[in-house]
Short mmCIF file of C-alpha atoms in Angstrom, two decimals:
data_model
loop_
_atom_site.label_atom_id
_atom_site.label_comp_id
_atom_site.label_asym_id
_atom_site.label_seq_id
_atom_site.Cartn_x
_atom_site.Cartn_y
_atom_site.Cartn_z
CA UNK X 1 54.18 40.86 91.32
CA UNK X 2 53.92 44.53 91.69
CA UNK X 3 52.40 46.42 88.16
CA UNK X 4 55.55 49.17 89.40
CA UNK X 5 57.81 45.93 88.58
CA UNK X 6 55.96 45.15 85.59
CA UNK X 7 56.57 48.79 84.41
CA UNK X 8 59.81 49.16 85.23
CA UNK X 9 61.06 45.97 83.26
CA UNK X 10 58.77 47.32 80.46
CA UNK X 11 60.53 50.96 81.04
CA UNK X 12 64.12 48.92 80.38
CA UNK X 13 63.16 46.56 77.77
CA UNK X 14 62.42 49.49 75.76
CA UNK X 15 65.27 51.40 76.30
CA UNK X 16 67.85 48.70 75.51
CA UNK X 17 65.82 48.28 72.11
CA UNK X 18 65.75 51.71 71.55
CA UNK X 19 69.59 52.05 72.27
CA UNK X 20 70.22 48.52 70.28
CA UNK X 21 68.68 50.58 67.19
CA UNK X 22 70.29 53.74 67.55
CA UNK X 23 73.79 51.90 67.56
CA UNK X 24 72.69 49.68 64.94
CA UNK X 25 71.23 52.52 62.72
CA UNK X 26 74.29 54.72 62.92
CA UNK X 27 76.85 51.90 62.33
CA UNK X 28 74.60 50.94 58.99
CA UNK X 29 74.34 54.42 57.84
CA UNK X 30 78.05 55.05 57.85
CA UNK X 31 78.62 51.37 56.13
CA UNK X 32 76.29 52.33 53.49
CA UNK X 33 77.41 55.84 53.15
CA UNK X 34 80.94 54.18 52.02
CA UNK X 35 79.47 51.52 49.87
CA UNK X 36 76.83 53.15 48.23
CA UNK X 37 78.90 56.48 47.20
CA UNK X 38 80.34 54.94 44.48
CA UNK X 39 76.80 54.02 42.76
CA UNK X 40 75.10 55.37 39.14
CA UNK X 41 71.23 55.90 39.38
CA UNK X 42 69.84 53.21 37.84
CA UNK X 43 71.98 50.50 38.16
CA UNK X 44 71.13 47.21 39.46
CA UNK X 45 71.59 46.65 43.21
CA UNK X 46 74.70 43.76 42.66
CA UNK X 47 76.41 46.14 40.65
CA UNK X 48 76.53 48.51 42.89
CA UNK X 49 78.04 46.12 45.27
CA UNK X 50 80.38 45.03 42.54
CA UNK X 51 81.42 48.91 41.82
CA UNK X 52 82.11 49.02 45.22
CA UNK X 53 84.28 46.11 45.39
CA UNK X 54 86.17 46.86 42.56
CA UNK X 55 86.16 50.88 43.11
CA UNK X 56 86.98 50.91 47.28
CA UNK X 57 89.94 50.67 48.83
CA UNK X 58 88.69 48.86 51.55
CA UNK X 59 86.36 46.69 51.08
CA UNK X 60 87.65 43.99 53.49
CA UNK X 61 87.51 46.78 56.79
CA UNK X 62 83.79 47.40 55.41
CA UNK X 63 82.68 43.52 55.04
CA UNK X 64 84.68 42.45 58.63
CA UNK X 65 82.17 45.74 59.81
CA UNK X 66 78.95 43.92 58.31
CA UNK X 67 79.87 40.77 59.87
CA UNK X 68 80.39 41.95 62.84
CA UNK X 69 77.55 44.19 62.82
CA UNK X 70 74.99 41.05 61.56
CA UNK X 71 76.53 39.16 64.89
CA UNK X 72 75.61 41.85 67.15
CA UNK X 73 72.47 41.89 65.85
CA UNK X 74 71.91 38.24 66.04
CA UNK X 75 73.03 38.47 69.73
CA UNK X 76 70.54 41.10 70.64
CA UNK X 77 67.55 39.55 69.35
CA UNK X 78 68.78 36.75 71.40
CA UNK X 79 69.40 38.65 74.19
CA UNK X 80 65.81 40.58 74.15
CA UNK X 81 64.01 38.03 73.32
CA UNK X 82 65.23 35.88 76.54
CA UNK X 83 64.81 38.82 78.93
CA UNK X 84 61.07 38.69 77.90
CA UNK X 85 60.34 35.00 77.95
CA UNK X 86 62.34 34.88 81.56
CA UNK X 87 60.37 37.61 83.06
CA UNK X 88 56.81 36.04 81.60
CA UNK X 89 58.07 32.55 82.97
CA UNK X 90 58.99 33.79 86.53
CA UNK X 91 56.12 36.12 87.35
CA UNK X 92 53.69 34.71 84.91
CA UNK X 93 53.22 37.57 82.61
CA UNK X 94 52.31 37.95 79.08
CA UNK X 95 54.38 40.65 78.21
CA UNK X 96 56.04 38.95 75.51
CA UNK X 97 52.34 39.23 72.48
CA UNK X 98 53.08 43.28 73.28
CA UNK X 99 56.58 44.14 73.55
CA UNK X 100 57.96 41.38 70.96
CA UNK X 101 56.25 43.12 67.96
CA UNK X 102 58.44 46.39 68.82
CA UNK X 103 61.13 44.68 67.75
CA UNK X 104 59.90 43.15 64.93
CA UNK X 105 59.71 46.49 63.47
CA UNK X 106 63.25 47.42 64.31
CA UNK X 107 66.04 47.51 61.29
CA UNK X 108 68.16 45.85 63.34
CA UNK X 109 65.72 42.95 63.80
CA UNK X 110 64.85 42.48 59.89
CA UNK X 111 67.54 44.23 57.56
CA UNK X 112 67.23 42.82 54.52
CA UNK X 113 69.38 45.21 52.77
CA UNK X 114 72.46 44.22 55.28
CA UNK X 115 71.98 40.21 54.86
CA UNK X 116 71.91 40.88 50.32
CA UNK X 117 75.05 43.47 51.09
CA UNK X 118 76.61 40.12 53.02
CA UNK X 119 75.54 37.39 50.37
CA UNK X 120 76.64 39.50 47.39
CA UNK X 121 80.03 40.54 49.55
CA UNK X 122 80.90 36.89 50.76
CA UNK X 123 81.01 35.37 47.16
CA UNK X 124 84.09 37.48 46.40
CA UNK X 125 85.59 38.14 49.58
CA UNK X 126 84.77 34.78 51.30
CA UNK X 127 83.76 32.29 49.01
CA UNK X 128 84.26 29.42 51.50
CA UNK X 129 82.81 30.68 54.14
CA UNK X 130 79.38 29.70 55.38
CA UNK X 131 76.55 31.89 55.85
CA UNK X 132 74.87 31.52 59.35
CA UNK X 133 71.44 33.33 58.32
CA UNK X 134 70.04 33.54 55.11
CA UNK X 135 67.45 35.86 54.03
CA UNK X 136 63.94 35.69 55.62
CA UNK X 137 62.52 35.58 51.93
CA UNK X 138 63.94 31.84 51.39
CA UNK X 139 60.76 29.78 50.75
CA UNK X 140 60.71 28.01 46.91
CA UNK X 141 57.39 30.03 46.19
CA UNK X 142 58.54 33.30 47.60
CA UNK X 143 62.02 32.98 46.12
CA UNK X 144 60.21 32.58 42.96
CA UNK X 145 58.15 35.82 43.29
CA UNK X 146 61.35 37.99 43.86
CA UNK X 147 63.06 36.27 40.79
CA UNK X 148 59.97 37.00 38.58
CA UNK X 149 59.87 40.26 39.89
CA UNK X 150 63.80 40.94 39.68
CA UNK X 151 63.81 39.95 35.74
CA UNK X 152 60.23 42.44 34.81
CA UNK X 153 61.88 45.35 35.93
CA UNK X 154 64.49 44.78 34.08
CA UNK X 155 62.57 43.79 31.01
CA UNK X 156 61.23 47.41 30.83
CA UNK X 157 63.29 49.85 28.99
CA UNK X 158 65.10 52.31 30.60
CA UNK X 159 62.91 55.31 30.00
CA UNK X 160 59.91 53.18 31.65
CA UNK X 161 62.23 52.11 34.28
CA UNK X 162 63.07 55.42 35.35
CA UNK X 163 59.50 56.57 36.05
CA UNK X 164 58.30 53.56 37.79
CA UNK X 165 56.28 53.34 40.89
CA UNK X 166 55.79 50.51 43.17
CA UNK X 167 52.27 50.25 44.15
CA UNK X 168 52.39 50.14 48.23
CA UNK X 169 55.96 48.76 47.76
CA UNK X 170 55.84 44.95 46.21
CA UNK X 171 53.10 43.05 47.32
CA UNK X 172 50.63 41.08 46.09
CA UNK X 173 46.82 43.10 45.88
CA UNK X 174 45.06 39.90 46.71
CA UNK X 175 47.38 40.00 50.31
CA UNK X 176 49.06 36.61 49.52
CA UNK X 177 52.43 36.64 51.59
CA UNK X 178 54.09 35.04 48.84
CA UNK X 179 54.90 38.46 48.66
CA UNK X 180 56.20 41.00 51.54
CA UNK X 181 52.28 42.73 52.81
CA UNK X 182 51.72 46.25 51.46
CA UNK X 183 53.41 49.10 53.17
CA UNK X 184 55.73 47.64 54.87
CA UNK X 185 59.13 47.93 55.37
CA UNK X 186 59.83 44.70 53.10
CA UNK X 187 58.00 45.73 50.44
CA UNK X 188 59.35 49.09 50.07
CA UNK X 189 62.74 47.57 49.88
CA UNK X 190 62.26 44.89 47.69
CA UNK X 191 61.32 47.07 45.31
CA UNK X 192 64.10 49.18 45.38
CA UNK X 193 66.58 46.77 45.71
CA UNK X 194 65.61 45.47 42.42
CA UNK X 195 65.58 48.54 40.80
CA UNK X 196 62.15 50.23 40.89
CA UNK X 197 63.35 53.77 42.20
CA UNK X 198 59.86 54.89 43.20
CA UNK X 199 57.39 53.17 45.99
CA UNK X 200 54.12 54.42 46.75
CA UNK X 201 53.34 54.60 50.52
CA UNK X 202 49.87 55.62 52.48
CA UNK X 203 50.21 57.35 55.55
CA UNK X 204 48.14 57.79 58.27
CA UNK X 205 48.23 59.29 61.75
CA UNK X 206 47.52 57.79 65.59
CA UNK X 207 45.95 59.29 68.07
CA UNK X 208 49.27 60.08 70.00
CA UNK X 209 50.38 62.03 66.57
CA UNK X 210 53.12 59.51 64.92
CA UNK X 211 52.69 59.07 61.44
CA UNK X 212 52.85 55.73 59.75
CA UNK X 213 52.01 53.51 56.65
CA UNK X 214 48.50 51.84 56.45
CA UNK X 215 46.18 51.65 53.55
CA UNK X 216 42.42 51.29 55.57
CA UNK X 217 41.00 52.81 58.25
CA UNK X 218 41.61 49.63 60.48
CA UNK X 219 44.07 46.82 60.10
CA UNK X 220 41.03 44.16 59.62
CA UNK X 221 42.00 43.35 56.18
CA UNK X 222 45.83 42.96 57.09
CA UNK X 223 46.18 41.59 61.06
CA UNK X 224 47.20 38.40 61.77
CA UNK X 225 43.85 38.42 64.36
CA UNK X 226 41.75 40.61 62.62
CA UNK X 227 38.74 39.57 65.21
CA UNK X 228 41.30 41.12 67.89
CA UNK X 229 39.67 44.75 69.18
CA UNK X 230 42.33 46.26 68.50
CA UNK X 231 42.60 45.18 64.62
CA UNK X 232 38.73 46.59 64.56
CA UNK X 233 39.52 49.75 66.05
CA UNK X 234 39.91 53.09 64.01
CA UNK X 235 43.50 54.47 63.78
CA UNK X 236 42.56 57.38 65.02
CA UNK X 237 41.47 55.78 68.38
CA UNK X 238 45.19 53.88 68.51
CA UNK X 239 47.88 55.16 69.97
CA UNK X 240 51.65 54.35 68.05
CA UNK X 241 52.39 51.64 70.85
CA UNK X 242 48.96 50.15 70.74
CA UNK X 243 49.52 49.70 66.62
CA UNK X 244 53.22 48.21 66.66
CA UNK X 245 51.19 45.81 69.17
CA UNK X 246 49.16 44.40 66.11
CA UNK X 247 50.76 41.80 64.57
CA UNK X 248 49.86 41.74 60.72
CA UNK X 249 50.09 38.48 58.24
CA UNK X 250 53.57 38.22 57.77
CA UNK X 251 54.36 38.59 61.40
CA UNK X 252 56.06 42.25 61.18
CA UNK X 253 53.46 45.46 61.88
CA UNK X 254 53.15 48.86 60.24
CA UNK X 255 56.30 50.95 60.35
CA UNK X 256 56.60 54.04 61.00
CA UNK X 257 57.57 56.80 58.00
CA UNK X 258 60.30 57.60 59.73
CA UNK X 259 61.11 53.93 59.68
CA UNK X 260 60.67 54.09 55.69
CA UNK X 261 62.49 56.59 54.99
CA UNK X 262 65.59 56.57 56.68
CA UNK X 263 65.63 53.10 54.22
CA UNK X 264 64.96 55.10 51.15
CA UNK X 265 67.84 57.94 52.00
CA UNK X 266 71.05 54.79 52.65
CA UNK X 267 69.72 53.10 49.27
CA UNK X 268 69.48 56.70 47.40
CA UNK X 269 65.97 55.69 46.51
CA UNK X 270 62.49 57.58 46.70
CA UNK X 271 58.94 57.71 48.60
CA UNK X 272 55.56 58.52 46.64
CA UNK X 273 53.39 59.52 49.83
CA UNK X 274 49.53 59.43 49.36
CA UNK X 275 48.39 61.51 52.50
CA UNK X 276 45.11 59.58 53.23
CA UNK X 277 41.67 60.88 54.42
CA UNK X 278 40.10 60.43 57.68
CA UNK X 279 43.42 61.35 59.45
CA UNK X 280 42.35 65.02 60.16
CA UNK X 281 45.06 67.41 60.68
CA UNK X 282 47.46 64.69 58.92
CA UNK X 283 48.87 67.62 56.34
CA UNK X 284 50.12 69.54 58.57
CA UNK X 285 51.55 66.86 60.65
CA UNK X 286 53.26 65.38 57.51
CA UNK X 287 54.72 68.95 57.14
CA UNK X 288 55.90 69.34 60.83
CA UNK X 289 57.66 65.78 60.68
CA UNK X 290 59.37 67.23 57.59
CA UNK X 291 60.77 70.28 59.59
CA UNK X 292 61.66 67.73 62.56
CA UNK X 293 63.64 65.41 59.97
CA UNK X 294 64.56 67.76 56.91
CA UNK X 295 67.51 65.22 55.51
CA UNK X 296 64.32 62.43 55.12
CA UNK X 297 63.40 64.81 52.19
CA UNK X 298 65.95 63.67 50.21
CA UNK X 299 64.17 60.50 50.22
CA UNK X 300 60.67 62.30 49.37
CA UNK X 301 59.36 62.66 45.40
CA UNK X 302 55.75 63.69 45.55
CA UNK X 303 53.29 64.23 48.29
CA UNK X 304 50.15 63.48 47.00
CA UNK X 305 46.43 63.25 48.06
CA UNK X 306 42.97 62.44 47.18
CA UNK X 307 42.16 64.86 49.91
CA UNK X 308 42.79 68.54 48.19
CA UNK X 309 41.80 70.28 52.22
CA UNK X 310 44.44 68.01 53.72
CA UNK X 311 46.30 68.53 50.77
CA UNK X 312 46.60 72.20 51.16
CA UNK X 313 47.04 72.17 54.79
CA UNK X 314 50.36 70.43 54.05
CA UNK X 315 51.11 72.92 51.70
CA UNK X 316 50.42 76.01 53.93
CA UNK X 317 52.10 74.73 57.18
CA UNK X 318 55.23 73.12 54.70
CA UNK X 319 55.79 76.99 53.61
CA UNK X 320 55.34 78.89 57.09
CA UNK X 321 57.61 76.60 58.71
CA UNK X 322 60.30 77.62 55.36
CA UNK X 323 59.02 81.47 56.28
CA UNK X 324 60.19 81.03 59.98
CA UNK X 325 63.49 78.84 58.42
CA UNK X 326 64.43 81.68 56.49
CA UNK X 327 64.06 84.46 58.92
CA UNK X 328 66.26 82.58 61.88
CA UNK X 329 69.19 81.78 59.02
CA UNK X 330 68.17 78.28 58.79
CA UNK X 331 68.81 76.34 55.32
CA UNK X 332 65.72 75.80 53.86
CA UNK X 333 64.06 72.95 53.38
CA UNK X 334 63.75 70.36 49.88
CA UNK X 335 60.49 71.00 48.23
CA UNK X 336 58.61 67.70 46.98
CA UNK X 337 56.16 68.18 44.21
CA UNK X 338 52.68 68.39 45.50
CA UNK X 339 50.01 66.48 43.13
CA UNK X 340 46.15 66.30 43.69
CA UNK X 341 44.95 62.38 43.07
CA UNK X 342 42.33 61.95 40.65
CA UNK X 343 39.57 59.42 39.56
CA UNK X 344 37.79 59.32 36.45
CA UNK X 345 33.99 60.65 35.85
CA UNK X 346 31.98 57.81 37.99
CA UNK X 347 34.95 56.16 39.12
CA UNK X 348 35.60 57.69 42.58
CA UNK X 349 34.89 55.95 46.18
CA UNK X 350 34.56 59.58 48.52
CA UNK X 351 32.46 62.88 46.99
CA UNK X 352 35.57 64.67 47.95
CA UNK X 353 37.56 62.51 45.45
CA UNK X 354 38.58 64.39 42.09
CA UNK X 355 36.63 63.29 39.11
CA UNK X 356 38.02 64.13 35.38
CA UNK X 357 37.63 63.50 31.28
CA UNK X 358 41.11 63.18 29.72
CA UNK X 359 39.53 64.82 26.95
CA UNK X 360 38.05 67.40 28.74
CA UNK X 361 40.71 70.21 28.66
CA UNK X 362 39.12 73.07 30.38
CA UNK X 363 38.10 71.02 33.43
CA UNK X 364 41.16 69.52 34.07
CA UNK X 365 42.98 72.91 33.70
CA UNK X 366 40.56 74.61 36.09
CA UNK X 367 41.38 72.37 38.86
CA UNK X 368 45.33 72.70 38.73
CA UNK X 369 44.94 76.35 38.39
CA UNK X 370 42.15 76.90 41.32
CA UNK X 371 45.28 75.57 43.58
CA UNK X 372 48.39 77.21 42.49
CA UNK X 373 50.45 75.32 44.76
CA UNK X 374 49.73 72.35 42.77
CA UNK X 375 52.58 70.87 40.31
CA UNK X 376 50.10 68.73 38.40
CA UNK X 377 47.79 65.82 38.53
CA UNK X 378 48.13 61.69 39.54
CA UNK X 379 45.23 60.83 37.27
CA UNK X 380 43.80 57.17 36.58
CA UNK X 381 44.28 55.84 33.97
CA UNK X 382 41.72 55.88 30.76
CA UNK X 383 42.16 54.30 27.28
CA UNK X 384 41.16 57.73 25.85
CA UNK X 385 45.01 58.74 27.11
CA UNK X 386 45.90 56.91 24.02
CA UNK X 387 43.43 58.04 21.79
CA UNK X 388 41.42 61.00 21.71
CA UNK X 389 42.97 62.58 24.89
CA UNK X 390 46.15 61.51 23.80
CA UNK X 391 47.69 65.33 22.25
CA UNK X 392 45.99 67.25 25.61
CA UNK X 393 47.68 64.46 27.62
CA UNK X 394 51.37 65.29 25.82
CA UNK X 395 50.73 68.75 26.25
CA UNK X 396 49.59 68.64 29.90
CA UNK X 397 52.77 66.71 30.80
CA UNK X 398 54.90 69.32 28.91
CA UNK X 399 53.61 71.58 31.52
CA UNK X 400 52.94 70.05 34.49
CA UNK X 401 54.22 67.11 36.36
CA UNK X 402 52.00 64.17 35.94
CA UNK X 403 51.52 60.41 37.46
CA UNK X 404 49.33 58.00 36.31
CA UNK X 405 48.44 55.01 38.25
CA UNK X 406 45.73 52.07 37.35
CA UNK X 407 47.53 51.43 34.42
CA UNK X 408 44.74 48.66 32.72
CA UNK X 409 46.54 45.87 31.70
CA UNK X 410 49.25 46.63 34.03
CA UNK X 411 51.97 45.15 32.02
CA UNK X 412 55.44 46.31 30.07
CA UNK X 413 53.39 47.31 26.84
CA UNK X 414 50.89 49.13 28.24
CA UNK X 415 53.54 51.01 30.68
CA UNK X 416 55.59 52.15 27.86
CA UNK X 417 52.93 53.50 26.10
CA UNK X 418 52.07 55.60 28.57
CA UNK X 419 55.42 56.80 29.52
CA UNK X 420 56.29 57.74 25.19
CA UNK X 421 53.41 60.23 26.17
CA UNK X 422 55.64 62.01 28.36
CA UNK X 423 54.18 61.10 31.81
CA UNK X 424 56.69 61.25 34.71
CA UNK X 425 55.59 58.69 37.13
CA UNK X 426 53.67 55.38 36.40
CA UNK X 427 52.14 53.01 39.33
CA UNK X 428 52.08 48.81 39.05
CA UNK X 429 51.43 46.27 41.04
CA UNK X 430 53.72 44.41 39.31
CA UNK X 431 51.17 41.63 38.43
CA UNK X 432 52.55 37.85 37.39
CA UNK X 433 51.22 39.08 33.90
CA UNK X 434 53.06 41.88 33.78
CA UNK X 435 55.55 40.42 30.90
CA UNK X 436 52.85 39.32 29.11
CA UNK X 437 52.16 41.04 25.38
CA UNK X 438 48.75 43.24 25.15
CA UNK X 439 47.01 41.22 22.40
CA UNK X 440 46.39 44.29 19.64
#
């Protein structure tokens, strides 16, 4: 076999994914524009399915559409998947270990948000009906970890509910897949789903310039092969195709922002980015992929970094690309807030990390005000927020927007402490613990 055939099977697989999404995305967004426009901030995912079955007058046309639109699906997986394993079979081939994981990170491959819509629909509207695909989440143990979770966000009360912010989406930190992995497309919509309206995300940039979400520097920790070369090799040194190649732990790869976000805009739901280090130029990338997509914004609450260069590189490029908006009559883009990361005095991993003293006033001040774009602080958390920093804390939050995140014990108690200071974002992990009492 020619590599010319090779390519140009390759050339078509690709587009008929990329034209399977396109259809698929713009057939969801419309279905979710109709459902979800009858939803209150806040409210629990069923109930906005039951507002909208109860509110809509047509709720029948819009399940029939979801049905139809799962089937589809189904069919092109199906369809794909076949094209690959014949062409492999018949000119002996491996194509299938690089193209398969592009679809794996497709919505239309892995919606989880259509199959719930279906369930929750089907009980009312077709009660005798059987499903033909169930969630992908249907294991006793991971069931069980989506329950838990479910019921301790809705244990907290409803001003700690309103600031909270899932950690890298719902995971587990030990990388257990009895949870969805960190930063990925499951986890980010778990947690909204069930009610946390905030997920924290890292980004970071290939080498071809497409940003997406990864933690490290390398996806050693994460990849289903981490002794692969390509699991070992820098980000920076992979180009978007090579990553989506990488299969992680849970069989799905690192999705794109884009990916994210067009999630967080159909569920009316929010992204806390962390722009990470070691990505140079990765701030004004962020901010160029902002003017390329401005409705993703809507989906955007803070952009946030460790990294105060990258930081205000994002910052600068973000406002000369609203300079050139302004002067050719363009609408101008949504602002997020902008907040510098910090670490404690002898807590931080990188000399250009942040280090502060809750109770040291003048030093925190100084570094907001040397960097006026700044609208506050992410700070780690100390016990002295609840003691003797505890009025300067209040204050600071009267005036700036602040996040706290390492919340120590992460659990309802300590949460709401923090948040009857004022604070306007709060990070967990979620832990099993996180019901649990803090013994006084």
């Amino acid at each position: 076999m020619s590599t010319t055939e090779e390519e140009e099977f390759r050339a078509v697989w690709c587009s008929s994914i990329q034209n399977t999404e396109n259809h698929y995305v713009s057939e969801i967004s419309d279905i979710y524009s109709k459902i979800f426009q009858y939803s209150k901030n806040g409210t629990d995912f069923s109930e906005q399915i039951e507002s909208f079955l109860e509110l809509s007058p047509e709720p029948n046309e819009i399940f029939g559409r979801l049905e139809k639109l799962e089937n589809f699906s189904s069919q092109k997986q199906l369809e794909l998947k076949e094209n690959i394993i014949s062409f492999d079979s018949y000119h002996n081939t491996n194509l299938v270990s690089s193209l398969l994981p592009r679809m794996y990170s497709k919505k239309f491959y892995n919606d989880q948000t259509l199959y719930l819509i279906i369930k929750i629909m089907s009980k009312k509207l077709a009660p005798h009906k059987r499903r033909k695909r169930e969630l992908d989440f249907h294991s006793t143990e991971v069931s069980q970890e989506i329950t838990r979770f479910k019921e301790n966000v809705q244990l907290c009360p409803e001003n700690v509910r309103k600031k909270l912010v899932s950690h890298r989406g719902f995971h587990n930190v030990n990388d257990d897949t009895s949870r969805p992995l960190e930063n990925t497309l499951q986890s980010m919509e778990q947690a909204w789903l069930n009610g946390v309206p905030y997920c924290e995300c890292d980004i970071s940039l290939s080498s071809d310039g497409e940003i997406f979400l990864a933690h490290d520097f390398d996806f050693t920790r994460l990849a289903l092969f981490p002794d692969s070369e390509s699991a070992k090799k820098d980000f920076n040194d992979l180009s978007f195709s090579e990553l989506v190649g990488i299969t992680l732990k849970n069989g799905v790869r690192a999705p794109s922002l884009k990916d994210i976000l067009e999630i967080a805009c159909q569920l009316k739901s929010h992204l806390v980015i962390e722009v990470k280090h070691g990505s140079s130029g990765i701030g004004k990338s962020l901010a160029i992929f902002f003017s390329t997509y401005p409705r993703l914004l809507s989906g955007v609450a803070i952009v946030m970094s460790f990294d105060e260069i990258e930081l205000s590189s994002f910052n600068s490029s973000f406002f000369e690309i609203q300079k050139q908006r302004e002067l050719s009559g363009e609408s101008l883009l949504l602002v997020p807030k902008i907040l510098l990361l910090t670490h404690n005095i002898g807590t931080a991993y990188f000399s250009y990390e942040a280090q502060v003293d809750i109770t040291n006033k003048e030093t925190i001040l100084v570094l907001i005000n040397k960097s006026p774009y700044l609208h506050g602080l992410y700070l780690r958390y100390s016990p002295e927020m609840l003691t003797t920093g505890k009025d300067f804390l209040i204050s600071l939050c009267e005036k700036y927007v602040i996040g706290v995140w390492g919340v120590n014990p992460d659990n309802i108690d300590s949460l709401s402490a923090i948040s009857d200071l004022g604070v306007h974002y709060i990070n967990s992990d979620f832990p099993n613990s996180f019901a649990k009492k803090t013994k006084k």
